[in-house]
Amino acid sequence: MSLNKREKMLITLLLVVGIGVLYINYLIFPLYDQLMANRQTLSQRQAVLDELQQLSIGDNLANEETRVDELVSQMDEQIPNDTMLPLLYLDILKLVQDSGSVLEGVDFNVPSKEDDPGYEGLFLNNIQFRINLMGDYGSLDRFIGSVYENTRKMDVVWISYERSEDSLRSNVNLKAYAFLRDGENFTSYTDYEFIEGKPFGRPDPFTTGGQAQQTEPDDEEE
């Protein structure tokens, strides 16, 4: 049976449509489904990545805050917001002891303002003080070196000395620093005896060799 031209065109059209449907069903739709699945997976991974980045930023901020706190703590140790004369005095005793010198006297001056703008209403003040030492050249040299290695910042202003037999008596003028409010010389009372690790155990720090005689009070008879 022969087909006329119209029937041939219809059959050809049906074949094209059928092939197109098969192509869409078995190739286009699977590719589309895979594309949508990939987009969903990518979206989920992007959300996880964004969350991780936020956590990373939070960790970085926490680490940066910790680092800043450490720097502030170090700065407070070097130049505190208080004169802290008892602790400064203990530093001097330790430096003198380590140098092998003998401390004969200490004289602190009233704090005076430095040419520094300071911060938050606080101004940099210097605390000049003079100490009298007895020793030799080596002990004096060790003491001066240890001043600049001390945690709290101190500077040597001038030194004078004279020989006494085989010893060297020296006067050393130093200055330490503190941030104080305008017009403030010394800050409020602090009970330093409760500061951990800062003993005040020497009854007489000016005794030669650091050996002070202690007297025991007599027992009271009832």
Coordinates of C-alpha atoms in Angstrom, one line a residue:
M1 CA 0.0 0.0 0.0
S2 CA 1.4 3.3 -1.0
L3 CA 1.0 6.4 1.1
N4 CA 0.2 9.7 -0.3
K5 CA 2.2 12.8 0.4
R6 CA 0.0 14.0 3.2
E7 CA 0.2 10.7 5.1
K8 CA 3.9 10.6 4.7
M9 CA 4.2 14.1 6.2
L10 CA 1.9 13.1 9.1
I11 CA 4.0 9.9 9.8
T12 CA 7.2 12.0 9.6
L13 CA 5.8 14.5 12.0
L14 CA 4.7 11.8 14.4
L15 CA 8.2 10.3 14.3
V16 CA 9.8 13.6 15.0
V17 CA 7.4 14.3 17.9
G18 CA 8.0 10.8 19.3
I19 CA 11.7 11.1 19.1
G20 CA 11.4 14.5 20.7
V21 CA 9.3 13.1 23.6
L22 CA 11.8 10.3 24.1
Y23 CA 14.7 12.8 24.0
I24 CA 13.0 15.0 26.6
N25 CA 12.0 12.1 28.8
Y26 CA 15.3 10.3 28.8
L27 CA 17.8 13.1 28.4
I28 CA 16.5 16.5 29.2
F29 CA 14.5 15.7 32.3
P30 CA 17.3 13.7 34.0
L31 CA 19.7 16.5 33.2
Y32 CA 17.3 19.0 34.6
D33 CA 16.7 16.9 37.8
Q34 CA 20.5 16.5 38.2
L35 CA 21.0 20.3 37.7
M36 CA 18.4 21.1 40.3
A37 CA 19.9 18.6 42.8
N38 CA 23.3 20.1 42.2
R39 CA 22.0 23.6 42.8
Q40 CA 20.3 22.4 46.0
T41 CA 23.6 20.8 47.2
L42 CA 25.5 23.9 46.3
S43 CA 23.1 26.0 48.2
Q44 CA 23.4 23.8 51.3
R45 CA 27.2 23.8 51.1
Q46 CA 27.2 27.6 50.7
A47 CA 25.0 27.9 53.8
V48 CA 27.5 25.7 55.7
L49 CA 30.4 27.7 54.4
D50 CA 28.7 31.0 55.4
E51 CA 28.1 29.6 58.9
L52 CA 31.7 28.4 59.2
Q53 CA 32.9 31.8 58.0
Q54 CA 30.8 33.5 60.7
L55 CA 32.2 31.1 63.3
S56 CA 35.7 31.9 62.1
I57 CA 35.1 35.6 62.3
G58 CA 33.8 35.1 65.8
D59 CA 36.9 33.0 66.8
N60 CA 39.1 35.7 65.2
L61 CA 37.3 38.4 67.2
A62 CA 37.6 36.4 70.4
N63 CA 41.3 35.7 69.7
E64 CA 41.9 39.4 68.9
E65 CA 40.1 40.4 72.1
T66 CA 42.3 38.0 74.1
R67 CA 45.4 39.4 72.5
V68 CA 44.3 43.0 73.2
D69 CA 43.5 42.1 76.8
E70 CA 47.0 40.6 77.2
L71 CA 48.6 43.7 75.7
V72 CA 46.6 45.9 78.1
S73 CA 47.6 43.7 81.0
Q74 CA 51.2 44.0 80.1
M75 CA 50.9 47.8 79.7
D76 CA 49.2 48.0 83.2
E77 CA 52.2 46.1 84.6
Q78 CA 54.6 48.5 83.0
I79 CA 52.7 51.8 83.7
P80 CA 49.8 51.1 86.1
N81 CA 46.8 53.4 86.8
D82 CA 48.0 53.9 90.4
T83 CA 51.2 54.9 92.0
M84 CA 51.4 51.6 93.8
L85 CA 54.3 52.8 95.9
P86 CA 54.4 49.7 98.2
L87 CA 54.8 47.4 95.2
L88 CA 57.4 49.8 93.7
Y89 CA 59.3 49.7 96.9
L90 CA 59.2 45.9 96.9
D91 CA 60.6 45.9 93.3
I92 CA 63.5 48.1 94.5
L93 CA 64.2 45.7 97.4
K94 CA 64.3 42.8 95.0
L95 CA 66.6 44.6 92.6
V96 CA 68.9 45.6 95.4
Q97 CA 69.0 42.1 96.8
D98 CA 69.7 40.5 93.4
S99 CA 72.5 43.0 92.7
G100 CA 74.3 42.2 95.9
S101 CA 74.2 45.8 97.2
V102 CA 72.9 47.0 100.5
L103 CA 70.0 49.5 100.6
E104 CA 70.6 52.4 103.1
G105 CA 67.7 54.6 102.3
V106 CA 64.8 55.5 100.0
D107 CA 63.2 58.8 99.4
F108 CA 60.1 59.2 97.2
N109 CA 58.9 62.5 95.7
V110 CA 55.3 63.5 94.9
P111 CA 54.3 62.5 91.3
S112 CA 54.5 65.1 88.6
K113 CA 52.7 65.3 85.3
E114 CA 54.7 64.4 82.1
D115 CA 54.2 66.1 78.7
D116 CA 51.9 63.3 77.6
P117 CA 48.2 63.6 76.7
G118 CA 47.3 60.3 78.3
Y119 CA 43.9 58.8 77.7
E120 CA 40.3 58.9 79.1
G121 CA 41.1 61.6 81.6
L122 CA 44.3 60.0 82.8
F123 CA 47.7 61.7 82.5
L124 CA 51.1 60.2 82.6
N125 CA 53.0 61.1 85.8
N126 CA 56.5 60.3 86.8
I127 CA 57.4 59.4 90.3
Q128 CA 61.0 60.4 91.1
F129 CA 62.8 58.7 94.0
R130 CA 66.3 58.4 95.3
I131 CA 68.0 55.4 96.8
N132 CA 71.2 55.1 98.7
L133 CA 73.3 52.0 98.1
M134 CA 76.4 50.5 99.6
G135 CA 78.4 48.0 97.6
D136 CA 81.1 47.8 94.9
Y137 CA 81.2 48.8 91.2
G138 CA 79.9 45.3 90.1
S139 CA 76.9 45.4 92.4
L140 CA 76.0 49.0 91.3
D141 CA 76.4 48.0 87.6
R142 CA 74.1 44.9 88.1
F143 CA 71.5 47.1 89.9
I144 CA 71.4 49.6 87.0
G145 CA 71.1 46.9 84.5
S146 CA 68.2 45.2 86.4
V147 CA 66.3 48.5 86.6
Y148 CA 65.8 48.5 82.8
E149 CA 64.8 44.8 82.9
N150 CA 62.2 45.3 85.6
T151 CA 58.5 44.6 84.6
R152 CA 57.4 48.0 85.8
K153 CA 59.0 50.7 83.7
M154 CA 61.8 52.7 85.5
D155 CA 64.5 55.0 84.2
V156 CA 67.8 56.1 85.8
V157 CA 68.0 59.9 86.0
W158 CA 71.4 60.4 87.5
I159 CA 74.0 58.6 89.7
S160 CA 76.5 60.0 92.1
Y161 CA 79.0 58.0 94.2
E162 CA 81.9 58.2 96.5
R163 CA 84.5 55.7 97.7
S164 CA 84.5 54.6 101.3
E165 CA 87.5 52.4 102.0
D166 CA 86.9 49.3 99.8
S167 CA 83.2 50.1 99.3
L168 CA 81.3 52.3 97.0
R169 CA 78.5 54.5 98.4
S170 CA 76.1 55.6 95.6
N171 CA 73.0 57.8 95.3
V172 CA 70.8 56.7 92.4
N173 CA 68.0 58.9 91.3
L174 CA 65.3 57.0 89.4
K175 CA 61.8 57.6 88.2
A176 CA 58.8 55.3 87.6
Y177 CA 55.5 56.1 85.9
A178 CA 51.8 55.9 86.6
F179 CA 48.6 57.1 84.9
L180 CA 46.7 59.4 87.3
R181 CA 43.8 61.8 87.0
D182 CA 44.4 65.5 86.9
G183 CA 45.4 66.8 90.3
E184 CA 45.6 63.3 91.8
N185 CA 48.9 62.5 93.6
F186 CA 48.1 59.2 95.2
T187 CA 45.1 56.9 94.6
S188 CA 42.8 55.5 97.2
Y189 CA 44.0 53.2 100.0
T190 CA 44.7 49.6 99.0
D191 CA 45.2 46.8 101.5
Y192 CA 48.4 45.4 99.8
E193 CA 48.8 42.7 102.5
F194 CA 46.0 40.8 100.7
I195 CA 47.8 40.9 97.3
E196 CA 48.8 37.3 96.6
G197 CA 52.5 36.6 96.1
K198 CA 53.6 40.0 97.5
P199 CA 55.0 39.3 101.0
F200 CA 56.0 42.2 103.3
G201 CA 58.2 39.9 105.5
R202 CA 61.3 42.1 106.3
P203 CA 60.8 44.0 109.5
D204 CA 63.7 46.4 108.9
P205 CA 64.7 46.6 105.2
F206 CA 67.5 49.1 106.0
T207 CA 69.5 46.8 108.2
T208 CA 72.9 46.0 106.7
G209 CA 72.8 42.6 105.0
G210 CA 69.1 42.4 105.4
Q211 CA 69.3 40.8 108.8
A212 CA 66.9 42.5 111.2
Q213 CA 66.7 41.6 114.8
Q214 CA 63.3 40.6 115.9
T215 CA 62.0 41.1 119.4
E216 CA 59.3 38.9 120.8
P217 CA 56.8 40.6 123.1
D218 CA 56.8 39.3 126.7
D219 CA 54.0 37.1 127.6
E220 CA 51.4 38.8 129.7
E221 CA 50.8 37.2 133.0
E222 CA 47.2 36.9 134.1

